Amino acid sequence: MSKKTRKILVFDTETAGNFSAPLVYDIGYCITDRNGNPYLERSFLITAVLCNKVDMANAFYGWKVPDYIQDIADGKRQLVSFEYAMNVLMADCETYKVKEIAAYNLPFDLKALMSTERNLYGGGYSYLEEFFQKFVHHDLWTTACENLYKKRYCKWCLDNGQVSEKGNVKTSAEVGHRYFNKDVDFVESHTGLEDVHIEMDIMVRVYKAGRKFDKAPKPMPWRGVQKYRPE
């Protein structure tokens, strides 16, 4: 199998809880290749978290619960146990012979899955940690910051108000999508599968530019982008 046709699992999570112990209530993923061809997509909502009013009370996007309920009724998403979702994900990776995984801020999404596993099933052995260790890891945030977000990107962000309260150029997937599509009004869905589509687009742009992915995610990659700001 050539590198161009090697299958990649791109996924995104939405979480409740705090940053140190996030709990996944929404996971979306797509199995794709370097050209962005989708082979399989799934969207799972996790019963134990989404249906827990205490957990969802402090979820940043908890106000989306009525939308999720409608999506379930419409058959757009499945409400399942965390164990079921992970078993299907692992089986899909096996079926499509996935070799690589990717996410925008991959360390957080992996931490969220492990944290949810510990919260629901107790500590000790983690079958998820063992499972994900066998893949090549790509952090799309690190890669975008190091390969795509350069001088033109920074100038566009400054010209269009895409800066933080402290004056730093923003580097989220949402802002990256705004830049590449010249759509400053675009608002990210902040739902798993829909956000995966945005992240896949960024991933494909890296490959089309002939860039390489850094296998090791870097902490706070946004800092490196600030050096490209025009004086």
PDB file of C-alpha atoms in Angstrom, residues 40-118:
ATOM      1  CA  LEU A  40     -16.189   5.693   6.428  1.00  0.00           C
ATOM      2  CA  GLU A  41     -17.727   8.258   8.767  1.00  0.00           C
ATOM      3  CA  ARG A  42     -19.368   7.819  12.148  1.00  0.00           C
ATOM      4  CA  SER A  43     -20.853  10.078  14.803  1.00  0.00           C
ATOM      5  CA  PHE A  44     -21.407   8.724  18.313  1.00  0.00           C
ATOM      6  CA  LEU A  45     -22.934  10.381  21.367  1.00  0.00           C
ATOM      7  CA  ILE A  46     -22.004   8.817  24.685  1.00  0.00           C
ATOM      8  CA  THR A  47     -25.004   7.970  26.872  1.00  0.00           C
ATOM      9  CA  ALA A  48     -23.253   8.007  30.247  1.00  0.00           C
ATOM     10  CA  VAL A  49     -21.997  11.574  29.755  1.00  0.00           C
ATOM     11  CA  LEU A  50     -24.552  13.258  27.490  1.00  0.00           C
ATOM     12  CA  CYS A  51     -27.456  12.058  29.659  1.00  0.00           C
ATOM     13  CA  ASN A  52     -25.766  13.090  32.906  1.00  0.00           C
ATOM     14  CA  LYS A  53     -27.164  16.526  33.807  1.00  0.00           C
ATOM     15  CA  VAL A  54     -24.380  17.187  36.297  1.00  0.00           C
ATOM     16  CA  ASP A  55     -21.643  16.488  33.740  1.00  0.00           C
ATOM     17  CA  MET A  56     -23.333  18.457  30.976  1.00  0.00           C
ATOM     18  CA  ALA A  57     -24.032  21.437  33.226  1.00  0.00           C
ATOM     19  CA  ASN A  58     -20.369  22.447  32.947  1.00  0.00           C
ATOM     20  CA  ALA A  59     -19.836  21.411  29.338  1.00  0.00           C
ATOM     21  CA  PHE A  60     -18.742  24.418  27.290  1.00  0.00           C
ATOM     22  CA  TYR A  61     -21.135  23.518  24.496  1.00  0.00           C
ATOM     23  CA  GLY A  62     -23.718  21.879  26.736  1.00  0.00           C
ATOM     24  CA  TRP A  63     -26.397  24.158  25.322  1.00  0.00           C
ATOM     25  CA  LYS A  64     -26.300  22.018  22.178  1.00  0.00           C
ATOM     26  CA  VAL A  65     -28.044  19.106  23.936  1.00  0.00           C
ATOM     27  CA  PRO A  66     -31.468  19.839  22.336  1.00  0.00           C
ATOM     28  CA  ASP A  67     -29.776  19.825  18.923  1.00  0.00           C
ATOM     29  CA  TYR A  68     -28.188  16.478  19.709  1.00  0.00           C
ATOM     30  CA  ILE A  69     -31.555  15.051  20.749  1.00  0.00           C
ATOM     31  CA  GLN A  70     -33.007  16.125  17.408  1.00  0.00           C
ATOM     32  CA  ASP A  71     -30.025  14.635  15.554  1.00  0.00           C
ATOM     33  CA  ILE A  72     -30.622  11.303  17.317  1.00  0.00           C
ATOM     34  CA  ALA A  73     -34.294  11.379  16.307  1.00  0.00           C
ATOM     35  CA  ASP A  74     -33.295  12.170  12.725  1.00  0.00           C
ATOM     36  CA  GLY A  75     -30.805   9.290  12.636  1.00  0.00           C
ATOM     37  CA  LYS A  76     -27.879  11.674  12.135  1.00  0.00           C
ATOM     38  CA  ARG A  77     -26.043  10.467  15.250  1.00  0.00           C
ATOM     39  CA  GLN A  78     -26.110   7.342  17.405  1.00  0.00           C
ATOM     40  CA  LEU A  79     -26.548   7.442  21.175  1.00  0.00           C
ATOM     41  CA  VAL A  80     -24.452   4.543  22.471  1.00  0.00           C
ATOM     42  CA  SER A  81     -22.307   3.404  25.369  1.00  0.00           C
ATOM     43  CA  PHE A  82     -18.677   4.478  25.419  1.00  0.00           C
ATOM     44  CA  GLU A  83     -17.622   0.843  25.211  1.00  0.00           C
ATOM     45  CA  TYR A  84     -19.724   0.299  22.091  1.00  0.00           C
ATOM     46  CA  ALA A  85     -18.316   3.402  20.396  1.00  0.00           C
ATOM     47  CA  MET A  86     -14.721   2.382  21.096  1.00  0.00           C
ATOM     48  CA  ASN A  87     -15.290  -1.209  20.005  1.00  0.00           C
ATOM     49  CA  VAL A  88     -16.743  -0.025  16.694  1.00  0.00           C
ATOM     50  CA  LEU A  89     -13.887   2.449  16.204  1.00  0.00           C
ATOM     51  CA  MET A  90     -11.295  -0.253  16.827  1.00  0.00           C
ATOM     52  CA  ALA A  91     -13.059  -2.679  14.503  1.00  0.00           C
ATOM     53  CA  ASP A  92     -13.241  -0.015  11.782  1.00  0.00           C
ATOM     54  CA  CYS A  93      -9.503   0.619  12.089  1.00  0.00           C
ATOM     55  CA  GLU A  94      -8.876  -3.083  11.710  1.00  0.00           C
ATOM     56  CA  THR A  95     -11.210  -3.425   8.704  1.00  0.00           C
ATOM     57  CA  TYR A  96      -9.612  -0.521   6.844  1.00  0.00           C
ATOM     58  CA  LYS A  97      -6.067  -1.335   7.981  1.00  0.00           C
ATOM     59  CA  VAL A  98      -5.566   2.115   9.483  1.00  0.00           C
ATOM     60  CA  LYS A  99      -1.902   2.971  10.123  1.00  0.00           C
ATOM     61  CA  GLU A 100      -2.133   6.596  11.285  1.00  0.00           C
ATOM     62  CA  ILE A 101      -4.356   8.714  13.529  1.00  0.00           C
ATOM     63  CA  ALA A 102      -4.786  12.471  13.427  1.00  0.00           C
ATOM     64  CA  ALA A 103      -6.622  15.210  15.285  1.00  0.00           C
ATOM     65  CA  TYR A 104      -6.345  18.933  15.802  1.00  0.00           C
ATOM     66  CA  ASN A 105      -4.705  18.983  19.233  1.00  0.00           C
ATOM     67  CA  LEU A 106      -4.328  15.215  19.261  1.00  0.00           C
ATOM     68  CA  PRO A 107      -2.910  15.034  22.822  1.00  0.00           C
ATOM     69  CA  PHE A 108      -6.130  16.498  24.226  1.00  0.00           C
ATOM     70  CA  ASP A 109      -8.444  14.189  22.274  1.00  0.00           C
ATOM     71  CA  LEU A 110      -6.459  11.138  23.333  1.00  0.00           C
ATOM     72  CA  LYS A 111      -6.437  12.339  26.936  1.00  0.00           C
ATOM     73  CA  ALA A 112     -10.201  12.800  26.774  1.00  0.00           C
ATOM     74  CA  LEU A 113     -10.731   9.217  25.630  1.00  0.00           C
ATOM     75  CA  MET A 114      -8.441   7.799  28.333  1.00  0.00           C
ATOM     76  CA  SER A 115     -10.035  10.011  30.980  1.00  0.00           C
ATOM     77  CA  THR A 116     -13.522   8.868  29.997  1.00  0.00           C
ATOM     78  CA  GLU A 117     -12.401   5.249  30.097  1.00  0.00           C
ATOM     79  CA  ARG A 118     -10.989   5.692  33.630  1.00  0.00           C
TER      80      ARG A 118
END
